[in-house]
């Protein structure tokens, strides 16, 4: 993925391979961020007085609620165009 910083190398690279490499790099970064934030959210719920099961449940509900919120926001934004 670092090939994009060098224009001469980027021109030589296969576009499909470069796209896959960038997609993989983005996916790895999202996964690492998610795992870190997810663990901190569970810890935060547990420090608020919830047991581990409920902390995991509340974190999962908040995560998927955020995904649904983003989808609704994107849908409304696209509908306004």
PDB file of N, CA and C in Angstrom:
ATOM      1  N   UNK A   1       0.816  -1.204   0.000  1.00  0.00           N
ATOM      2  CA  UNK A   1       0.000   0.000   0.000  1.00  0.00           C
ATOM      3  C   UNK A   1       0.856   1.263   0.000  1.00  0.00           C
ATOM      4  N   UNK A   2       2.084   1.155   0.464  1.00  0.00           N
ATOM      5  CA  UNK A   2       2.964   2.326   0.508  1.00  0.00           C
ATOM      6  C   UNK A   2       3.427   2.746  -0.881  1.00  0.00           C
ATOM      7  N   UNK A   3       3.141   1.933  -1.891  1.00  0.00           N
ATOM      8  CA  UNK A   3       3.524   2.265  -3.265  1.00  0.00           C
ATOM      9  C   UNK A   3       2.884   3.576  -3.714  1.00  0.00           C
ATOM     10  N   UNK A   4       1.717   3.905  -3.177  1.00  0.00           N
ATOM     11  CA  UNK A   4       1.012   5.114  -3.622  1.00  0.00           C
ATOM     12  C   UNK A   4       1.791   6.386  -3.311  1.00  0.00           C
ATOM     13  N   UNK A   5       2.753   6.331  -2.418  1.00  0.00           N
ATOM     14  CA  UNK A   5       3.539   7.518  -2.100  1.00  0.00           C
ATOM     15  C   UNK A   5       4.606   7.805  -3.148  1.00  0.00           C
ATOM     16  N   UNK A   6       4.843   6.869  -4.038  1.00  0.00           N
ATOM     17  CA  UNK A   6       5.841   7.028  -5.091  1.00  0.00           C
ATOM     18  C   UNK A   6       5.138   6.945  -6.447  1.00  0.00           C
ATOM     19  N   UNK A   7       4.899   8.086  -7.091  1.00  0.00           N
ATOM     20  CA  UNK A   7       4.112   8.095  -8.337  1.00  0.00           C
ATOM     21  C   UNK A   7       4.657   7.172  -9.432  1.00  0.00           C
ATOM     22  N   UNK A   8       5.974   7.063  -9.554  1.00  0.00           N
ATOM     23  CA  UNK A   8       6.514   6.194 -10.605  1.00  0.00           C
ATOM     24  C   UNK A   8       6.213   4.729 -10.318  1.00  0.00           C
ATOM     25  N   UNK A   9       6.263   4.331  -9.066  1.00  0.00           N
ATOM     26  CA  UNK A   9       5.923   2.947  -8.713  1.00  0.00           C
ATOM     27  C   UNK A   9       4.425   2.692  -8.824  1.00  0.00           C
ATOM     28  N   UNK A  10       3.624   3.702  -8.496  1.00  0.00           N
ATOM     29  CA  UNK A  10       2.164   3.551  -8.576  1.00  0.00           C
ATOM     30  C   UNK A  10       1.730   3.334 -10.023  1.00  0.00           C
ATOM     31  N   UNK A  11       2.414   3.973 -10.965  1.00  0.00           N
ATOM     32  CA  UNK A  11       2.067   3.786 -12.375  1.00  0.00           C
ATOM     33  C   UNK A  11       2.406   2.372 -12.842  1.00  0.00           C
ATOM     34  N   UNK A  12       3.441   1.775 -12.273  1.00  0.00           N
ATOM     35  CA  UNK A  12       3.841   0.427 -12.655  1.00  0.00           C
ATOM     36  C   UNK A  12       2.971  -0.648 -12.016  1.00  0.00           C
ATOM     37  N   UNK A  13       2.341  -0.337 -10.901  1.00  0.00           N
ATOM     38  CA  UNK A  13       1.562  -1.329 -10.153  1.00  0.00           C
ATOM     39  C   UNK A  13       0.253  -1.638 -10.879  1.00  0.00           C
ATOM     40  N   UNK A  14      -0.175  -2.866 -10.736  1.00  0.00           N
ATOM     41  CA  UNK A  14      -1.468  -3.285 -11.259  1.00  0.00           C
ATOM     42  C   UNK A  14      -2.564  -2.621 -10.423  1.00  0.00           C
ATOM     43  N   UNK A  15      -3.522  -1.996 -11.067  1.00  0.00           N
ATOM     44  CA  UNK A  15      -4.588  -1.260 -10.349  1.00  0.00           C
ATOM     45  C   UNK A  15      -5.406  -2.182  -9.448  1.00  0.00           C
ATOM     46  N   UNK A  16      -5.704  -3.357  -9.907  1.00  0.00           N
ATOM     47  CA  UNK A  16      -6.507  -4.285  -9.102  1.00  0.00           C
ATOM     48  C   UNK A  16      -5.739  -4.709  -7.852  1.00  0.00           C
ATOM     49  N   UNK A  17      -4.453  -5.034  -8.013  1.00  0.00           N
ATOM     50  CA  UNK A  17      -3.629  -5.419  -6.872  1.00  0.00           C
ATOM     51  C   UNK A  17      -3.478  -4.263  -5.893  1.00  0.00           C
ATOM     52  N   UNK A  18      -3.279  -3.055  -6.417  1.00  0.00           N
ATOM     53  CA  UNK A  18      -3.141  -1.882  -5.558  1.00  0.00           C
ATOM     54  C   UNK A  18      -4.431  -1.620  -4.787  1.00  0.00           C
ATOM     55  N   UNK A  19      -5.576  -1.757  -5.463  1.00  0.00           N
ATOM     56  CA  UNK A  19      -6.861  -1.579  -4.790  1.00  0.00           C
ATOM     57  C   UNK A  19      -7.093  -2.601  -3.698  1.00  0.00           C
ATOM     58  N   UNK A  20      -6.737  -3.849  -3.980  1.00  0.00           N
ATOM     59  CA  UNK A  20      -6.881  -4.912  -2.970  1.00  0.00           C
ATOM     60  C   UNK A  20      -5.950  -4.667  -1.784  1.00  0.00           C
ATOM     61  N   UNK A  21      -4.736  -4.215  -2.067  1.00  0.00           N
ATOM     62  CA  UNK A  21      -3.780  -3.939  -0.986  1.00  0.00           C
ATOM     63  C   UNK A  21      -4.273  -2.815  -0.088  1.00  0.00           C
ATOM     64  N   UNK A  22      -4.794  -1.758  -0.694  1.00  0.00           N
ATOM     65  CA  UNK A  22      -5.311  -0.643   0.101  1.00  0.00           C
ATOM     66  C   UNK A  22      -6.549  -1.051   0.892  1.00  0.00           C
ATOM     67  N   UNK A  23      -7.416  -1.862   0.278  1.00  0.00           N
ATOM     68  CA  UNK A  23      -8.594  -2.359   0.986  1.00  0.00           C
ATOM     69  C   UNK A  23      -8.222  -3.235   2.172  1.00  0.00           C
ATOM     70  N   UNK A  24      -7.232  -4.092   1.985  1.00  0.00           N
ATOM     71  CA  UNK A  24      -6.769  -4.945   3.077  1.00  0.00           C
ATOM     72  C   UNK A  24      -6.166  -4.111   4.203  1.00  0.00           C
ATOM     73  N   UNK A  25      -5.358  -3.111   3.843  1.00  0.00           N
ATOM     74  CA  UNK A  25      -4.761  -2.251   4.864  1.00  0.00           C
ATOM     75  C   UNK A  25      -5.846  -1.506   5.649  1.00  0.00           C
ATOM     76  N   UNK A  26      -6.857  -1.015   4.945  1.00  0.00           N
ATOM     77  CA  UNK A  26      -7.951  -0.311   5.623  1.00  0.00           C
ATOM     78  C   UNK A  26      -8.726  -1.258   6.541  1.00  0.00           C
ATOM     79  N   UNK A  27      -8.963  -2.478   6.089  1.00  0.00           N
ATOM     80  CA  UNK A  27      -9.672  -3.449   6.913  1.00  0.00           C
ATOM     81  C   UNK A  27      -8.904  -3.811   8.175  1.00  0.00           C
ATOM     82  N   UNK A  28      -7.607  -3.969   8.061  1.00  0.00           N
ATOM     83  CA  UNK A  28      -6.782  -4.279   9.231  1.00  0.00           C
ATOM     84  C   UNK A  28      -6.821  -3.126  10.229  1.00  0.00           C
ATOM     85  N   UNK A  29      -6.717  -1.898   9.730  1.00  0.00           N
ATOM     86  CA  UNK A  29      -6.765  -0.738  10.630  1.00  0.00           C
ATOM     87  C   UNK A  29      -8.119  -0.626  11.324  1.00  0.00           C
ATOM     88  N   UNK A  30      -9.204  -0.876  10.596  1.00  0.00           N
ATOM     89  CA  UNK A  30     -10.533  -0.839  11.215  1.00  0.00           C
ATOM     90  C   UNK A  30     -10.685  -1.924  12.270  1.00  0.00           C
ATOM     91  N   UNK A  31     -10.196  -3.125  11.979  1.00  0.00           N
ATOM     92  CA  UNK A  31     -10.291  -4.221  12.937  1.00  0.00           C
ATOM     93  C   UNK A  31      -9.526  -3.904  14.222  1.00  0.00           C
ATOM     94  N   UNK A  32      -8.308  -3.423  14.085  1.00  0.00           N
ATOM     95  CA  UNK A  32      -7.501  -3.106  15.265  1.00  0.00           C
ATOM     96  C   UNK A  32      -8.170  -2.020  16.095  1.00  0.00           C
ATOM     97  N   UNK A  33      -8.693  -0.996  15.430  1.00  0.00           N
ATOM     98  CA  UNK A  33      -9.385   0.085  16.147  1.00  0.00           C
ATOM     99  C   UNK A  33     -10.630  -0.433  16.847  1.00  0.00           C
ATOM    100  N   UNK A  34     -11.395  -1.273  16.149  1.00  0.00           N
ATOM    101  CA  UNK A  34     -12.626  -1.808  16.723  1.00  0.00           C
ATOM    102  C   UNK A  34     -12.336  -2.641  17.959  1.00  0.00           C
ATOM    103  N   UNK A  35     -11.357  -3.512  17.883  1.00  0.00           N
ATOM    104  CA  UNK A  35     -11.038  -4.379  19.016  1.00  0.00           C
ATOM    105  C   UNK A  35     -10.613  -3.538  20.223  1.00  0.00           C
ATOM    106  N   UNK A  36      -9.816  -2.523  19.982  1.00  0.00           N
ATOM    107  CA  UNK A  36      -9.354  -1.663  21.075  1.00  0.00           C
ATOM    108  C   UNK A  36     -10.523  -0.895  21.702  1.00  0.00           C
ATOM    109  N   UNK A  37     -11.339  -0.272  20.886  1.00  0.00           N
ATOM    110  CA  UNK A  37     -12.463   0.526  21.390  1.00  0.00           C
ATOM    111  C   UNK A  37     -13.521  -0.367  22.032  1.00  0.00           C
ATOM    112  N   UNK A  38     -13.759  -1.536  21.433  1.00  0.00           N
ATOM    113  CA  UNK A  38     -14.763  -2.452  21.958  1.00  0.00           C
ATOM    114  C   UNK A  38     -14.407  -2.898  23.374  1.00  0.00           C
ATOM    115  N   UNK A  39     -13.138  -3.228  23.581  1.00  0.00           N
ATOM    116  CA  UNK A  39     -12.684  -3.638  24.915  1.00  0.00           C
ATOM    117  C   UNK A  39     -12.813  -2.520  25.934  1.00  0.00           C
ATOM    118  N   UNK A  40     -12.482  -1.311  25.518  1.00  0.00           N
ATOM    119  CA  UNK A  40     -12.605  -0.168  26.426  1.00  0.00           C
ATOM    120  C   UNK A  40     -14.066   0.117  26.758  1.00  0.00           C
ATOM    121  N   UNK A  41     -14.954  -0.083  25.790  1.00  0.00           N
ATOM    122  CA  UNK A  41     -16.380   0.134  26.048  1.00  0.00           C
ATOM    123  C   UNK A  41     -16.915  -0.884  27.054  1.00  0.00           C
ATOM    124  N   UNK A  42     -16.516  -2.135  26.916  1.00  0.00           N
ATOM    125  CA  UNK A  42     -16.949  -3.164  27.871  1.00  0.00           C
ATOM    126  C   UNK A  42     -16.436  -2.817  29.263  1.00  0.00           C
ATOM    127  N   UNK A  43     -15.169  -2.414  29.345  1.00  0.00           N
ATOM    128  CA  UNK A  43     -14.596  -2.020  30.637  1.00  0.00           C
ATOM    129  C   UNK A  43     -15.353  -0.846  31.226  1.00  0.00           C
ATOM    130  N   UNK A  44     -15.715   0.118  30.389  1.00  0.00           N
ATOM    131  CA  UNK A  44     -16.464   1.282  30.859  1.00  0.00           C
ATOM    132  C   UNK A  44     -17.822   0.903  31.425  1.00  0.00           C
ATOM    133  N   UNK A  45     -18.531  -0.002  30.749  1.00  0.00           N
ATOM    134  CA  UNK A  45     -19.823  -0.452  31.265  1.00  0.00           C
ATOM    135  C   UNK A  45     -19.647  -1.225  32.575  1.00  0.00           C
ATOM    136  N   UNK A  46     -18.585  -2.023  32.662  1.00  0.00           N
ATOM    137  CA  UNK A  46     -18.347  -2.773  33.895  1.00  0.00           C
ATOM    138  C   UNK A  46     -18.007  -1.833  35.048  1.00  0.00           C
ATOM    139  N   UNK A  47     -17.244  -0.777  34.776  1.00  0.00           N
ATOM    140  CA  UNK A  47     -16.920   0.195  35.820  1.00  0.00           C
ATOM    141  C   UNK A  47     -18.145   0.984  36.257  1.00  0.00           C
ATOM    142  N   UNK A  48     -19.177   1.028  35.399  1.00  0.00           N
ATOM    143  CA  UNK A  48     -20.423   1.711  35.751  1.00  0.00           C
ATOM    144  C   UNK A  48     -21.324   0.864  36.631  1.00  0.00           C
ATOM    145  N   UNK A  49     -20.907  -0.382  36.881  1.00  0.00           N
ATOM    146  CA  UNK A  49     -21.670  -1.221  37.787  1.00  0.00           C
ATOM    147  C   UNK A  49     -22.381  -2.391  37.136  1.00  0.00           C
ATOM    148  N   UNK A  50     -22.201  -2.593  35.842  1.00  0.00           N
ATOM    149  CA  UNK A  50     -22.854  -3.714  35.163  1.00  0.00           C
ATOM    150  C   UNK A  50     -21.940  -4.938  35.213  1.00  0.00           C
ATOM    151  N   UNK A  51     -22.568  -6.121  35.243  1.00  0.00           N
ATOM    152  CA  UNK A  51     -21.741  -7.328  35.194  1.00  0.00           C
ATOM    153  C   UNK A  51     -21.214  -7.547  33.771  1.00  0.00           C
ATOM    154  N   UNK A  52     -20.324  -8.498  33.615  1.00  0.00           N
ATOM    155  CA  UNK A  52     -19.636  -8.683  32.333  1.00  0.00           C
ATOM    156  C   UNK A  52     -20.593  -9.020  31.190  1.00  0.00           C
ATOM    157  N   UNK A  53     -21.599  -9.829  31.463  1.00  0.00           N
ATOM    158  CA  UNK A  53     -22.568 -10.204  30.430  1.00  0.00           C
ATOM    159  C   UNK A  53     -23.351  -9.015  29.915  1.00  0.00           C
ATOM    160  N   UNK A  54     -23.861  -8.208  30.847  1.00  0.00           N
ATOM    161  CA  UNK A  54     -24.629  -7.036  30.436  1.00  0.00           C
ATOM    162  C   UNK A  54     -23.731  -5.993  29.771  1.00  0.00           C
ATOM    163  N   UNK A  55     -22.496  -5.866  30.236  1.00  0.00           N
ATOM    164  CA  UNK A  55     -21.561  -4.918  29.626  1.00  0.00           C
ATOM    165  C   UNK A  55     -21.307  -5.301  28.171  1.00  0.00           C
ATOM    166  N   UNK A  56     -21.123  -6.602  27.920  1.00  0.00           N
ATOM    167  CA  UNK A  56     -20.923  -7.071  26.549  1.00  0.00           C
ATOM    168  C   UNK A  56     -22.167  -6.825  25.707  1.00  0.00           C
ATOM    169  N   UNK A  57     -23.337  -7.104  26.270  1.00  0.00           N
ATOM    170  CA  UNK A  57     -24.601  -6.895  25.559  1.00  0.00           C
ATOM    171  C   UNK A  57     -24.799  -5.421  25.220  1.00  0.00           C
ATOM    172  N   UNK A  58     -24.592  -4.532  26.178  1.00  0.00           N
ATOM    173  CA  UNK A  58     -24.782  -3.102  25.945  1.00  0.00           C
ATOM    174  C   UNK A  58     -23.783  -2.563  24.926  1.00  0.00           C
ATOM    175  N   UNK A  59     -22.560  -3.061  24.983  1.00  0.00           N
ATOM    176  CA  UNK A  59     -21.559  -2.634  24.009  1.00  0.00           C
ATOM    177  C   UNK A  59     -21.954  -3.079  22.606  1.00  0.00           C
ATOM    178  N   UNK A  60     -22.440  -4.302  22.478  1.00  0.00           N
ATOM    179  CA  UNK A  60     -22.861  -4.812  21.174  1.00  0.00           C
ATOM    180  C   UNK A  60     -24.064  -4.037  20.639  1.00  0.00           C
ATOM    181  N   UNK A  61     -25.009  -3.740  21.509  1.00  0.00           N
ATOM    182  CA  UNK A  61     -26.179  -2.961  21.088  1.00  0.00           C
ATOM    183  C   UNK A  61     -25.762  -1.568  20.627  1.00  0.00           C
ATOM    184  N   UNK A  62     -24.871  -0.937  21.369  1.00  0.00           N
ATOM    185  CA  UNK A  62     -24.393   0.395  20.975  1.00  0.00           C
ATOM    186  C   UNK A  62     -23.640   0.351  19.655  1.00  0.00           C
ATOM    187  N   UNK A  63     -22.832  -0.695  19.450  1.00  0.00           N
ATOM    188  CA  UNK A  63     -22.077  -0.829  18.209  1.00  0.00           C
ATOM    189  C   UNK A  63     -23.015  -0.941  17.010  1.00  0.00           C
ATOM    190  N   UNK A  64     -23.961  -1.877  17.076  1.00  0.00           N
ATOM    191  CA  UNK A  64     -24.873  -2.050  15.949  1.00  0.00           C
ATOM    192  C   UNK A  64     -25.845  -0.876  15.820  1.00  0.00           C
ATOM    193  N   UNK A  65     -26.171  -0.222  16.936  1.00  0.00           N
ATOM    194  CA  UNK A  65     -26.968   0.996  16.851  1.00  0.00           C
ATOM    195  C   UNK A  65     -26.228   2.089  16.095  1.00  0.00           C
ATOM    196  N   UNK A  66     -24.924   2.181  16.308  1.00  0.00           N
ATOM    197  CA  UNK A  66     -24.117   3.150  15.574  1.00  0.00           C
ATOM    198  C   UNK A  66     -24.071   2.836  14.092  1.00  0.00           C
ATOM    199  N   UNK A  67     -23.985   1.558  13.741  1.00  0.00           N
ATOM    200  CA  UNK A  67     -23.988   1.165  12.334  1.00  0.00           C
ATOM    201  C   UNK A  67     -25.319   1.530  11.687  1.00  0.00           C
ATOM    202  N   UNK A  68     -26.412   1.239  12.370  1.00  0.00           N
ATOM    203  CA  UNK A  68     -27.731   1.579  11.837  1.00  0.00           C
ATOM    204  C   UNK A  68     -27.874   3.093  11.712  1.00  0.00           C
ATOM    205  N   UNK A  69     -27.380   3.839  12.701  1.00  0.00           N
ATOM    206  CA  UNK A  69     -27.423   5.301  12.625  1.00  0.00           C
ATOM    207  C   UNK A  69     -26.650   5.844  11.431  1.00  0.00           C
ATOM    208  N   UNK A  70     -25.477   5.261  11.164  1.00  0.00           N
ATOM    209  CA  UNK A  70     -24.697   5.686   9.993  1.00  0.00           C
ATOM    210  C   UNK A  70     -25.436   5.369   8.702  1.00  0.00           C
ATOM    211  N   UNK A  71     -26.066   4.198   8.643  1.00  0.00           N
ATOM    212  CA  UNK A  71     -26.791   3.818   7.426  1.00  0.00           C
ATOM    213  C   UNK A  71     -27.978   4.751   7.183  1.00  0.00           C
ATOM    214  N   UNK A  72     -28.708   5.091   8.238  1.00  0.00           N
ATOM    215  CA  UNK A  72     -29.837   6.008   8.103  1.00  0.00           C
ATOM    216  C   UNK A  72     -29.354   7.386   7.675  1.00  0.00           C
ATOM    217  N   UNK A  73     -28.276   7.846   8.288  1.00  0.00           N
ATOM    218  CA  UNK A  73     -27.718   9.147   7.931  1.00  0.00           C
ATOM    219  C   UNK A  73     -27.259   9.177   6.479  1.00  0.00           C
ATOM    220  N   UNK A  74     -26.591   8.125   6.030  1.00  0.00           N
ATOM    221  CA  UNK A  74     -26.135   8.056   4.646  1.00  0.00           C
ATOM    222  C   UNK A  74     -27.313   7.982   3.686  1.00  0.00           C
ATOM    223  N   UNK A  75     -28.355   7.253   4.068  1.00  0.00           N
ATOM    224  CA  UNK A  75     -29.543   7.135   3.215  1.00  0.00           C
ATOM    225  C   UNK A  75     -30.230   8.487   3.078  1.00  0.00           C
ATOM    226  N   UNK A  76     -30.385   9.212   4.190  1.00  0.00           N
ATOM    227  CA  UNK A  76     -31.007  10.533   4.145  1.00  0.00           C
ATOM    228  C   UNK A  76     -30.170  11.501   3.345  1.00  0.00           C
ATOM    229  N   UNK A  77     -28.863  11.440   3.511  1.00  0.00           N
ATOM    230  CA  UNK A  77     -27.974  12.314   2.766  1.00  0.00           C
ATOM    231  C   UNK A  77     -28.066  12.027   1.265  1.00  0.00           C
ATOM    232  N   UNK A  78     -28.134  10.772   0.900  1.00  0.00           N
ATOM    233  CA  UNK A  78     -28.232  10.396  -0.519  1.00  0.00           C
ATOM    234  C   UNK A  78     -29.587  10.775  -1.084  1.00  0.00           C
ATOM    235  N   UNK A  79     -30.652  10.676  -0.272  1.00  0.00           N
ATOM    236  CA  UNK A  79     -32.000  11.011  -0.738  1.00  0.00           C
ATOM    237  C   UNK A  79     -32.150  12.507  -0.986  1.00  0.00           C
ATOM    238  N   UNK A  80     -31.386  13.334  -0.274  1.00  0.00           N
ATOM    239  CA  UNK A  80     -31.486  14.779  -0.448  1.00  0.00           C
ATOM    240  C   UNK A  80     -30.824  15.259  -1.715  1.00  0.00           C
ATOM    241  N   UNK A  81     -29.984  14.446  -2.325  1.00  0.00           N
ATOM    242  CA  UNK A  81     -29.279  14.870  -3.542  1.00  0.00           C
ATOM    243  C   UNK A  81     -30.161  14.858  -4.737  1.00  0.00           C
TER     244      UNK A  81
END
